[in-house]
Amino acid sequence: MDDPLYARELLPLYAHGHLRAGLDAESFLTSYEEAAGDGASSYDGADHKGVREVLRAVDERTFRYEAPGPFGDAVAAAREQARWGGTEAAWRTLEAALTSWEPYGDDHLAPVGLLADPLLGPLITPERGRLVLETPRGAGREDGGPVEAQAPEESEAGEYEAGKYEADGLAWLTDEERRSSYRFVLVRDLSPLELAGRIGSGPLSAPSDEAEAGAAARVGRCAVDVDGDGESWSFAFESAPEPFREDRPSGPGAPASRGTASVTVWCERGSGTFHFSYREDGRRVYGFTVRGGAIERWGALPEPLDPVPLFPGASAEEGDDEVNVALDPDDEYEALAALSEVYGVSLPRFAIGAGRLHAVVTGEPGGARQAPGGAS
């Protein structure tokens, strides 16, 4: 464990691969001890404790990859960007700092320990991995001298301006590979941590992908339209929400909107449900529900959010909640695009679909399972 190449790079990578293959932690420890072989005399209690700690951190998704120098500073900055959904910014931060990375030795070809980091590992797609290998680093640079890592773009509040890059919008949620139901709430001028505190029945989980989060809501910061009014929005997104209920249509939107405004969207394609609600300070202002082939609306809706032209196959007359009229994907697309345009907001596609975000269980305390792990 005294070798930084092994302790910081190879051991976390081996542990990550072992656990990802569905193997248990004890079998990893056993294989490690067997690998020591004749060198077991140098394998003491401190080594065993260190290996176990790394294995636990990787297993619980609390492992933090660290590196020396400017590249290490960039890694720390990128992790904070990715933590709340700024995955594009996080990758740009890492990419800009690649030339400042210094290997631990001649056999150290790349910062492979990044792959074990729960927030940064998902950013390294096969294409980006090839770019990492092809980028001259350390002594491989033409001048051979030190290179300072470029600092990430920051706002006056010291946070990444997500709108600097092309926003994903909301309509990407209609992609065929997406699940048949989802729910999200967007809240204005509230941080992701504050939002989680308002809607959650427990602490934040460790960074989770869709499968790891289960029924919990993952939270982050929305990308915003650079031409908008400068408002910031946070989101809570559920990939597998509870079934839509007429007696509780607001979901987490009501508590989230205290002292501010919230937008809630609840979609069930199989039952033909698309629910939208805009609230201010807990009060329902306007919105609509398309369900059972019928439209219910309330409040003074902005013209672009009029459900009649958005859902031409539905009727303004009373429908039958027992009848499932599947949503037309084109109608769902138009509704999401209109919401994105009206509020100037976007959900980060890569972060939600392929990355990890902190998650929180919503609902009444004790009424839902606890999210796994703890925030790092």
PDB file of C-alpha atoms in Angstrom, residues 65-317:
ATOM      1  CA  TYR A  65      -9.931   9.401  -7.045  1.00  0.00           C
ATOM      2  CA  GLU A  66      -6.984  11.663  -6.220  1.00  0.00           C
ATOM      3  CA  ALA A  67      -3.906  12.653  -8.178  1.00  0.00           C
ATOM      4  CA  PRO A  68      -1.010  14.994  -7.421  1.00  0.00           C
ATOM      5  CA  GLY A  69      -0.451  18.446  -8.879  1.00  0.00           C
ATOM      6  CA  PRO A  70      -2.634  20.494 -11.230  1.00  0.00           C
ATOM      7  CA  PHE A  71      -4.354  17.414 -12.604  1.00  0.00           C
ATOM      8  CA  GLY A  72      -5.446  16.504  -9.087  1.00  0.00           C
ATOM      9  CA  ASP A  73      -6.906  19.991  -8.658  1.00  0.00           C
ATOM     10  CA  ALA A  74      -8.822  19.546 -11.910  1.00  0.00           C
ATOM     11  CA  VAL A  75     -10.119  16.163 -10.740  1.00  0.00           C
ATOM     12  CA  ALA A  76     -11.516  17.737  -7.568  1.00  0.00           C
ATOM     13  CA  ALA A  77     -13.173  20.538  -9.562  1.00  0.00           C
ATOM     14  CA  ALA A  78     -14.618  18.099 -12.104  1.00  0.00           C
ATOM     15  CA  ARG A  79     -16.069  15.924  -9.362  1.00  0.00           C
ATOM     16  CA  GLU A  80     -18.038  18.854  -7.941  1.00  0.00           C
ATOM     17  CA  GLN A  81     -19.341  19.710 -11.417  1.00  0.00           C
ATOM     18  CA  ALA A  82     -20.420  16.137 -12.129  1.00  0.00           C
ATOM     19  CA  ARG A  83     -21.960  15.786  -8.667  1.00  0.00           C
ATOM     20  CA  TRP A  84     -24.926  17.999  -9.605  1.00  0.00           C
ATOM     21  CA  GLY A  85     -25.298  17.047 -13.265  1.00  0.00           C
ATOM     22  CA  GLY A  86     -22.655  19.193 -14.981  1.00  0.00           C
ATOM     23  CA  THR A  87     -21.086  16.202 -16.708  1.00  0.00           C
ATOM     24  CA  GLU A  88     -20.148  18.071 -19.891  1.00  0.00           C
ATOM     25  CA  ALA A  89     -18.345  20.730 -17.872  1.00  0.00           C
ATOM     26  CA  ALA A  90     -16.664  18.043 -15.771  1.00  0.00           C
ATOM     27  CA  TRP A  91     -15.291  16.310 -18.844  1.00  0.00           C
ATOM     28  CA  ARG A  92     -14.073  19.615 -20.298  1.00  0.00           C
ATOM     29  CA  THR A  93     -12.261  20.300 -17.020  1.00  0.00           C
ATOM     30  CA  LEU A  94     -10.541  16.908 -17.106  1.00  0.00           C
ATOM     31  CA  GLU A  95      -9.743  17.186 -20.803  1.00  0.00           C
ATOM     32  CA  ALA A  96      -8.121  20.603 -20.367  1.00  0.00           C
ATOM     33  CA  ALA A  97      -5.921  19.243 -17.572  1.00  0.00           C
ATOM     34  CA  LEU A  98      -4.765  16.022 -19.255  1.00  0.00           C
ATOM     35  CA  THR A  99      -1.448  17.481 -20.361  1.00  0.00           C
ATOM     36  CA  SER A 100      -0.619  18.285 -16.724  1.00  0.00           C
ATOM     37  CA  TRP A 101      -1.062  14.691 -15.564  1.00  0.00           C
ATOM     38  CA  GLU A 102       2.143  13.105 -14.270  1.00  0.00           C
ATOM     39  CA  PRO A 103       2.566   9.295 -14.140  1.00  0.00           C
ATOM     40  CA  TYR A 104       3.947   7.541 -11.069  1.00  0.00           C
ATOM     41  CA  GLY A 105       6.388   5.614 -13.241  1.00  0.00           C
ATOM     42  CA  ASP A 106       7.280   4.450 -16.730  1.00  0.00           C
ATOM     43  CA  ASP A 107       4.606   1.737 -16.636  1.00  0.00           C
ATOM     44  CA  HIS A 108       1.851   4.177 -15.665  1.00  0.00           C
ATOM     45  CA  LEU A 109       0.187   4.924 -19.013  1.00  0.00           C
ATOM     46  CA  ALA A 110      -3.017   6.675 -17.914  1.00  0.00           C
ATOM     47  CA  PRO A 111      -4.927   7.818 -14.801  1.00  0.00           C
ATOM     48  CA  VAL A 112      -6.887   4.552 -14.718  1.00  0.00           C
ATOM     49  CA  GLY A 113      -8.059   5.107 -11.141  1.00  0.00           C
ATOM     50  CA  LEU A 114     -10.555   7.599 -12.557  1.00  0.00           C
ATOM     51  CA  LEU A 115     -12.681   4.662 -13.695  1.00  0.00           C
ATOM     52  CA  ALA A 116     -13.321   3.654 -10.075  1.00  0.00           C
ATOM     53  CA  ASP A 117     -14.595   7.104  -9.084  1.00  0.00           C
ATOM     54  CA  PRO A 118     -18.421   6.886  -8.950  1.00  0.00           C
ATOM     55  CA  LEU A 119     -18.889  10.400 -10.343  1.00  0.00           C
ATOM     56  CA  LEU A 120     -15.998  10.662 -12.793  1.00  0.00           C
ATOM     57  CA  GLY A 121     -15.776   7.070 -14.009  1.00  0.00           C
ATOM     58  CA  PRO A 122     -18.998   7.238 -16.069  1.00  0.00           C
ATOM     59  CA  LEU A 123     -17.612  10.272 -17.933  1.00  0.00           C
ATOM     60  CA  ILE A 124     -14.849   8.177 -19.495  1.00  0.00           C
ATOM     61  CA  THR A 125     -16.676   6.748 -22.494  1.00  0.00           C
ATOM     62  CA  PRO A 126     -14.704   4.524 -24.915  1.00  0.00           C
ATOM     63  CA  GLU A 127     -14.141   7.502 -27.221  1.00  0.00           C
ATOM     64  CA  ARG A 128     -12.931   9.707 -24.368  1.00  0.00           C
ATOM     65  CA  GLY A 129     -10.768   6.886 -23.061  1.00  0.00           C
ATOM     66  CA  ARG A 130      -8.968   6.757 -26.405  1.00  0.00           C
ATOM     67  CA  LEU A 131      -8.488  10.524 -26.242  1.00  0.00           C
ATOM     68  CA  VAL A 132      -6.908  10.190 -22.797  1.00  0.00           C
ATOM     69  CA  LEU A 133      -4.442   7.624 -24.140  1.00  0.00           C
ATOM     70  CA  GLU A 134      -3.616   9.726 -27.208  1.00  0.00           C
ATOM     71  CA  THR A 135      -3.001  13.001 -25.325  1.00  0.00           C
ATOM     72  CA  PRO A 136       0.712  13.697 -24.656  1.00  0.00           C
ATOM     73  CA  ARG A 137       1.278  13.958 -20.913  1.00  0.00           C
ATOM     74  CA  GLY A 138       4.222  14.463 -18.629  1.00  0.00           C
ATOM     75  CA  ALA A 139       7.523  13.771 -20.358  1.00  0.00           C
ATOM     76  CA  GLY A 140       5.641  12.987 -23.570  1.00  0.00           C
ATOM     77  CA  ARG A 141       4.846  16.656 -24.183  1.00  0.00           C
ATOM     78  CA  GLU A 142       6.822  18.461 -26.856  1.00  0.00           C
ATOM     79  CA  ASP A 143       8.340  20.965 -24.417  1.00  0.00           C
ATOM     80  CA  GLY A 144       8.566  18.505 -21.521  1.00  0.00           C
ATOM     81  CA  GLY A 145       7.792  21.336 -19.100  1.00  0.00           C
ATOM     82  CA  PRO A 146       5.032  21.814 -16.553  1.00  0.00           C
ATOM     83  CA  VAL A 147       1.558  22.739 -17.712  1.00  0.00           C
ATOM     84  CA  GLU A 148      -1.024  24.478 -15.577  1.00  0.00           C
ATOM     85  CA  ALA A 149      -4.517  23.002 -15.619  1.00  0.00           C
ATOM     86  CA  GLN A 150      -7.188  25.342 -16.889  1.00  0.00           C
ATOM     87  CA  ALA A 151      -9.736  26.381 -14.279  1.00  0.00           C
ATOM     88  CA  PRO A 152     -13.396  25.585 -15.021  1.00  0.00           C
ATOM     89  CA  GLU A 153     -15.789  28.347 -15.932  1.00  0.00           C
ATOM     90  CA  GLU A 154     -17.424  29.785 -12.819  1.00  0.00           C
ATOM     91  CA  SER A 155     -20.291  32.158 -12.147  1.00  0.00           C
ATOM     92  CA  GLU A 156     -20.245  34.952  -9.584  1.00  0.00           C
ATOM     93  CA  ALA A 157     -21.527  32.390  -7.074  1.00  0.00           C
ATOM     94  CA  GLY A 158     -18.559  30.136  -7.849  1.00  0.00           C
ATOM     95  CA  GLU A 159     -20.672  27.562  -9.649  1.00  0.00           C
ATOM     96  CA  TYR A 160     -20.409  26.190 -13.153  1.00  0.00           C
ATOM     97  CA  GLU A 161     -22.561  27.987 -15.711  1.00  0.00           C
ATOM     98  CA  ALA A 162     -24.295  24.944 -17.178  1.00  0.00           C
ATOM     99  CA  GLY A 163     -25.830  27.045 -19.935  1.00  0.00           C
ATOM    100  CA  LYS A 164     -22.400  27.632 -21.514  1.00  0.00           C
ATOM    101  CA  TYR A 165     -22.836  24.382 -23.427  1.00  0.00           C
ATOM    102  CA  GLU A 166     -25.708  23.367 -25.656  1.00  0.00           C
ATOM    103  CA  ALA A 167     -28.602  22.366 -23.445  1.00  0.00           C
ATOM    104  CA  ASP A 168     -30.388  19.026 -23.824  1.00  0.00           C
ATOM    105  CA  GLY A 169     -33.873  20.393 -23.183  1.00  0.00           C
ATOM    106  CA  LEU A 170     -36.613  18.083 -21.896  1.00  0.00           C
ATOM    107  CA  ALA A 171     -37.935  16.389 -25.040  1.00  0.00           C
ATOM    108  CA  TRP A 172     -35.149  13.782 -25.012  1.00  0.00           C
ATOM    109  CA  LEU A 173     -37.213  11.989 -22.350  1.00  0.00           C
ATOM    110  CA  THR A 174     -39.417  10.652 -25.160  1.00  0.00           C
ATOM    111  CA  ASP A 175     -36.603   8.458 -26.514  1.00  0.00           C
ATOM    112  CA  GLU A 176     -37.740   4.880 -27.057  1.00  0.00           C
ATOM    113  CA  GLU A 177     -35.122   3.423 -24.734  1.00  0.00           C
ATOM    114  CA  ARG A 178     -36.457   5.447 -21.812  1.00  0.00           C
ATOM    115  CA  ARG A 179     -38.761   3.841 -19.276  1.00  0.00           C
ATOM    116  CA  SER A 180     -42.518   4.157 -19.671  1.00  0.00           C
ATOM    117  CA  SER A 181     -42.954   6.453 -16.679  1.00  0.00           C
ATOM    118  CA  TYR A 182     -41.064   9.264 -14.980  1.00  0.00           C
ATOM    119  CA  ARG A 183     -41.639  12.203 -12.691  1.00  0.00           C
ATOM    120  CA  PHE A 184     -39.579  15.312 -12.140  1.00  0.00           C
ATOM    121  CA  VAL A 185     -39.877  18.563 -10.259  1.00  0.00           C
ATOM    122  CA  LEU A 186     -37.956  21.715 -11.184  1.00  0.00           C
ATOM    123  CA  VAL A 187     -37.510  24.399  -8.523  1.00  0.00           C
ATOM    124  CA  ARG A 188     -36.398  27.969  -9.096  1.00  0.00           C
ATOM    125  CA  ASP A 189     -33.516  29.559  -7.159  1.00  0.00           C
ATOM    126  CA  LEU A 190     -32.983  26.601  -4.839  1.00  0.00           C
ATOM    127  CA  SER A 191     -29.842  24.478  -4.618  1.00  0.00           C
ATOM    128  CA  PRO A 192     -30.023  20.708  -5.148  1.00  0.00           C
ATOM    129  CA  LEU A 193     -29.162  20.180  -1.480  1.00  0.00           C
ATOM    130  CA  GLU A 194     -31.983  22.470  -0.363  1.00  0.00           C
ATOM    131  CA  LEU A 195     -34.391  20.749  -2.732  1.00  0.00           C
ATOM    132  CA  ALA A 196     -33.434  17.328  -1.370  1.00  0.00           C
ATOM    133  CA  GLY A 197     -34.039  18.588   2.156  1.00  0.00           C
ATOM    134  CA  ARG A 198     -37.554  19.722   1.266  1.00  0.00           C
ATOM    135  CA  ILE A 199     -38.774  16.621  -0.534  1.00  0.00           C
ATOM    136  CA  GLY A 200     -36.775  13.854   1.128  1.00  0.00           C
ATOM    137  CA  SER A 201     -37.592  11.552   4.011  1.00  0.00           C
ATOM    138  CA  GLY A 202     -33.947  10.731   4.676  1.00  0.00           C
ATOM    139  CA  PRO A 203     -30.342  11.721   3.897  1.00  0.00           C
ATOM    140  CA  LEU A 204     -28.812  11.916   0.451  1.00  0.00           C
ATOM    141  CA  SER A 205     -27.520   8.645  -0.900  1.00  0.00           C
ATOM    142  CA  ALA A 206     -24.112   8.110  -2.404  1.00  0.00           C
ATOM    143  CA  PRO A 207     -23.976   8.957  -6.134  1.00  0.00           C
ATOM    144  CA  SER A 208     -26.380   6.579  -7.896  1.00  0.00           C
ATOM    145  CA  ASP A 209     -27.226   5.637 -11.454  1.00  0.00           C
ATOM    146  CA  GLU A 210     -30.812   4.856 -12.438  1.00  0.00           C
ATOM    147  CA  ALA A 211     -30.667   1.221 -11.318  1.00  0.00           C
ATOM    148  CA  GLU A 212     -28.901   2.019  -8.042  1.00  0.00           C
ATOM    149  CA  ALA A 213     -31.386   4.778  -7.181  1.00  0.00           C
ATOM    150  CA  GLY A 214     -34.417   2.548  -7.650  1.00  0.00           C
ATOM    151  CA  ALA A 215     -37.525   4.472  -6.585  1.00  0.00           C
ATOM    152  CA  ALA A 216     -35.520   7.351  -5.084  1.00  0.00           C
ATOM    153  CA  ALA A 217     -35.346  10.771  -6.748  1.00  0.00           C
ATOM    154  CA  ARG A 218     -31.974  11.908  -8.067  1.00  0.00           C
ATOM    155  CA  VAL A 219     -31.186  15.585  -7.647  1.00  0.00           C
ATOM    156  CA  GLY A 220     -29.048  18.053  -9.553  1.00  0.00           C
ATOM    157  CA  ARG A 221     -28.802  21.439 -11.200  1.00  0.00           C
ATOM    158  CA  CYS A 222     -30.619  22.245 -14.443  1.00  0.00           C
ATOM    159  CA  ALA A 223     -28.855  23.670 -17.439  1.00  0.00           C
ATOM    160  CA  VAL A 224     -30.475  26.999 -18.269  1.00  0.00           C
ATOM    161  CA  ASP A 225     -30.937  29.038 -21.424  1.00  0.00           C
ATOM    162  CA  VAL A 226     -28.019  31.478 -21.721  1.00  0.00           C
ATOM    163  CA  ASP A 227     -30.420  33.976 -23.288  1.00  0.00           C
ATOM    164  CA  GLY A 228     -32.862  33.659 -20.388  1.00  0.00           C
ATOM    165  CA  ASP A 229     -33.390  35.870 -17.361  1.00  0.00           C
ATOM    166  CA  GLY A 230     -30.572  34.416 -15.284  1.00  0.00           C
ATOM    167  CA  GLU A 231     -32.775  32.258 -13.056  1.00  0.00           C
ATOM    168  CA  SER A 232     -31.282  29.072 -11.677  1.00  0.00           C
ATOM    169  CA  TRP A 233     -33.245  25.837 -11.353  1.00  0.00           C
ATOM    170  CA  SER A 234     -32.621  22.546  -9.589  1.00  0.00           C
ATOM    171  CA  PHE A 235     -34.303  19.241 -10.336  1.00  0.00           C
ATOM    172  CA  ALA A 236     -35.380  16.003  -8.702  1.00  0.00           C
ATOM    173  CA  PHE A 237     -35.926  13.171 -11.182  1.00  0.00           C
ATOM    174  CA  GLU A 238     -37.559   9.784 -10.582  1.00  0.00           C
ATOM    175  CA  SER A 239     -37.165   7.059 -13.198  1.00  0.00           C
ATOM    176  CA  ALA A 240     -39.630   4.702 -11.514  1.00  0.00           C
ATOM    177  CA  PRO A 241     -42.156   6.808  -9.589  1.00  0.00           C
ATOM    178  CA  GLU A 242     -45.189   5.494  -7.769  1.00  0.00           C
ATOM    179  CA  PRO A 243     -48.340   5.231  -9.932  1.00  0.00           C
ATOM    180  CA  PHE A 244     -50.094   8.530 -10.617  1.00  0.00           C
ATOM    181  CA  ARG A 245     -52.799   9.276  -8.057  1.00  0.00           C
ATOM    182  CA  GLU A 246     -55.611  11.779  -8.535  1.00  0.00           C
ATOM    183  CA  ASP A 247     -55.701  12.423  -4.779  1.00  0.00           C
ATOM    184  CA  ARG A 248     -52.002  13.301  -4.686  1.00  0.00           C
ATOM    185  CA  PRO A 249     -51.105  14.807  -8.045  1.00  0.00           C
ATOM    186  CA  SER A 250     -48.670  17.403  -6.722  1.00  0.00           C
ATOM    187  CA  GLY A 251     -46.037  14.880  -5.628  1.00  0.00           C
ATOM    188  CA  PRO A 252     -42.955  16.683  -4.302  1.00  0.00           C
ATOM    189  CA  GLY A 253     -43.882  19.920  -6.092  1.00  0.00           C
ATOM    190  CA  ALA A 254     -45.881  21.400  -3.207  1.00  0.00           C
ATOM    191  CA  PRO A 255     -43.203  21.290  -0.468  1.00  0.00           C
ATOM    192  CA  ALA A 256     -40.492  22.164  -2.988  1.00  0.00           C
ATOM    193  CA  SER A 257     -42.194  25.424  -3.986  1.00  0.00           C
ATOM    194  CA  ARG A 258     -42.232  27.053  -0.547  1.00  0.00           C
ATOM    195  CA  GLY A 259     -41.018  30.633  -1.009  1.00  0.00           C
ATOM    196  CA  THR A 260     -40.320  30.053  -4.695  1.00  0.00           C
ATOM    197  CA  ALA A 261     -41.834  28.317  -7.749  1.00  0.00           C
ATOM    198  CA  SER A 262     -41.887  24.710  -8.923  1.00  0.00           C
ATOM    199  CA  VAL A 263     -42.770  22.832 -12.095  1.00  0.00           C
ATOM    200  CA  THR A 264     -43.907  19.215 -11.758  1.00  0.00           C
ATOM    201  CA  VAL A 265     -44.254  16.765 -14.643  1.00  0.00           C
ATOM    202  CA  TRP A 266     -45.594  13.240 -14.095  1.00  0.00           C
ATOM    203  CA  CYS A 267     -45.792  10.976 -17.135  1.00  0.00           C
ATOM    204  CA  GLU A 268     -47.167   7.442 -17.483  1.00  0.00           C
ATOM    205  CA  ARG A 269     -47.241   6.367 -21.093  1.00  0.00           C
ATOM    206  CA  GLY A 270     -49.133   3.127 -20.527  1.00  0.00           C
ATOM    207  CA  SER A 271     -52.071   4.796 -18.769  1.00  0.00           C
ATOM    208  CA  GLY A 272     -51.936   7.806 -21.079  1.00  0.00           C
ATOM    209  CA  THR A 273     -51.202  10.214 -18.222  1.00  0.00           C
ATOM    210  CA  PHE A 274     -49.317  13.477 -18.626  1.00  0.00           C
ATOM    211  CA  HIS A 275     -49.607  15.772 -15.616  1.00  0.00           C
ATOM    212  CA  PHE A 276     -48.125  19.266 -15.409  1.00  0.00           C
ATOM    213  CA  SER A 277     -48.444  21.677 -12.502  1.00  0.00           C
ATOM    214  CA  TYR A 278     -46.910  25.077 -11.791  1.00  0.00           C
ATOM    215  CA  ARG A 279     -46.886  26.160  -8.136  1.00  0.00           C
ATOM    216  CA  GLU A 280     -45.787  29.225  -6.234  1.00  0.00           C
ATOM    217  CA  ASP A 281     -45.168  29.105  -2.482  1.00  0.00           C
ATOM    218  CA  GLY A 282     -47.085  25.836  -2.216  1.00  0.00           C
ATOM    219  CA  ARG A 283     -50.126  27.182  -4.069  1.00  0.00           C
ATOM    220  CA  ARG A 284     -51.326  25.579  -7.287  1.00  0.00           C
ATOM    221  CA  VAL A 285     -51.317  28.339  -9.949  1.00  0.00           C
ATOM    222  CA  TYR A 286     -51.955  26.587 -13.256  1.00  0.00           C
ATOM    223  CA  GLY A 287     -51.515  23.280 -15.015  1.00  0.00           C
ATOM    224  CA  PHE A 288     -53.272  20.384 -16.682  1.00  0.00           C
ATOM    225  CA  THR A 289     -53.689  16.625 -16.576  1.00  0.00           C
ATOM    226  CA  VAL A 290     -54.216  14.450 -19.640  1.00  0.00           C
ATOM    227  CA  ARG A 291     -55.593  11.065 -18.529  1.00  0.00           C
ATOM    228  CA  GLY A 292     -57.976   8.501 -19.927  1.00  0.00           C
ATOM    229  CA  GLY A 293     -58.212  10.440 -23.183  1.00  0.00           C
ATOM    230  CA  ALA A 294     -59.509  13.556 -21.387  1.00  0.00           C
ATOM    231  CA  ILE A 295     -58.011  16.906 -20.387  1.00  0.00           C
ATOM    232  CA  GLU A 296     -58.429  18.636 -17.041  1.00  0.00           C
ATOM    233  CA  ARG A 297     -56.959  22.138 -16.793  1.00  0.00           C
ATOM    234  CA  TRP A 298     -56.816  24.889 -14.191  1.00  0.00           C
ATOM    235  CA  GLY A 299     -55.524  28.437 -13.859  1.00  0.00           C
ATOM    236  CA  ALA A 300     -54.387  30.865 -16.541  1.00  0.00           C
ATOM    237  CA  LEU A 301     -52.027  28.707 -18.598  1.00  0.00           C
ATOM    238  CA  PRO A 302     -49.413  30.393 -20.809  1.00  0.00           C
ATOM    239  CA  GLU A 303     -50.496  30.042 -24.438  1.00  0.00           C
ATOM    240  CA  PRO A 304     -47.619  27.689 -25.406  1.00  0.00           C
ATOM    241  CA  LEU A 305     -48.796  25.317 -22.649  1.00  0.00           C
ATOM    242  CA  ASP A 306     -52.413  25.055 -23.782  1.00  0.00           C
ATOM    243  CA  PRO A 307     -53.011  21.269 -23.630  1.00  0.00           C
ATOM    244  CA  VAL A 308     -55.616  21.207 -26.416  1.00  0.00           C
ATOM    245  CA  PRO A 309     -53.171  21.831 -29.307  1.00  0.00           C
ATOM    246  CA  LEU A 310     -50.410  19.915 -27.497  1.00  0.00           C
ATOM    247  CA  PHE A 311     -52.587  16.798 -27.157  1.00  0.00           C
ATOM    248  CA  PRO A 312     -54.949  16.933 -30.166  1.00  0.00           C
ATOM    249  CA  GLY A 313     -56.090  13.358 -29.626  1.00  0.00           C
ATOM    250  CA  ALA A 314     -57.423  14.111 -26.142  1.00  0.00           C
ATOM    251  CA  SER A 315     -60.746  15.714 -25.301  1.00  0.00           C
ATOM    252  CA  ALA A 316     -61.652  18.559 -22.955  1.00  0.00           C
ATOM    253  CA  GLU A 317     -64.646  16.491 -21.888  1.00  0.00           C
TER     254      GLU A 317
END
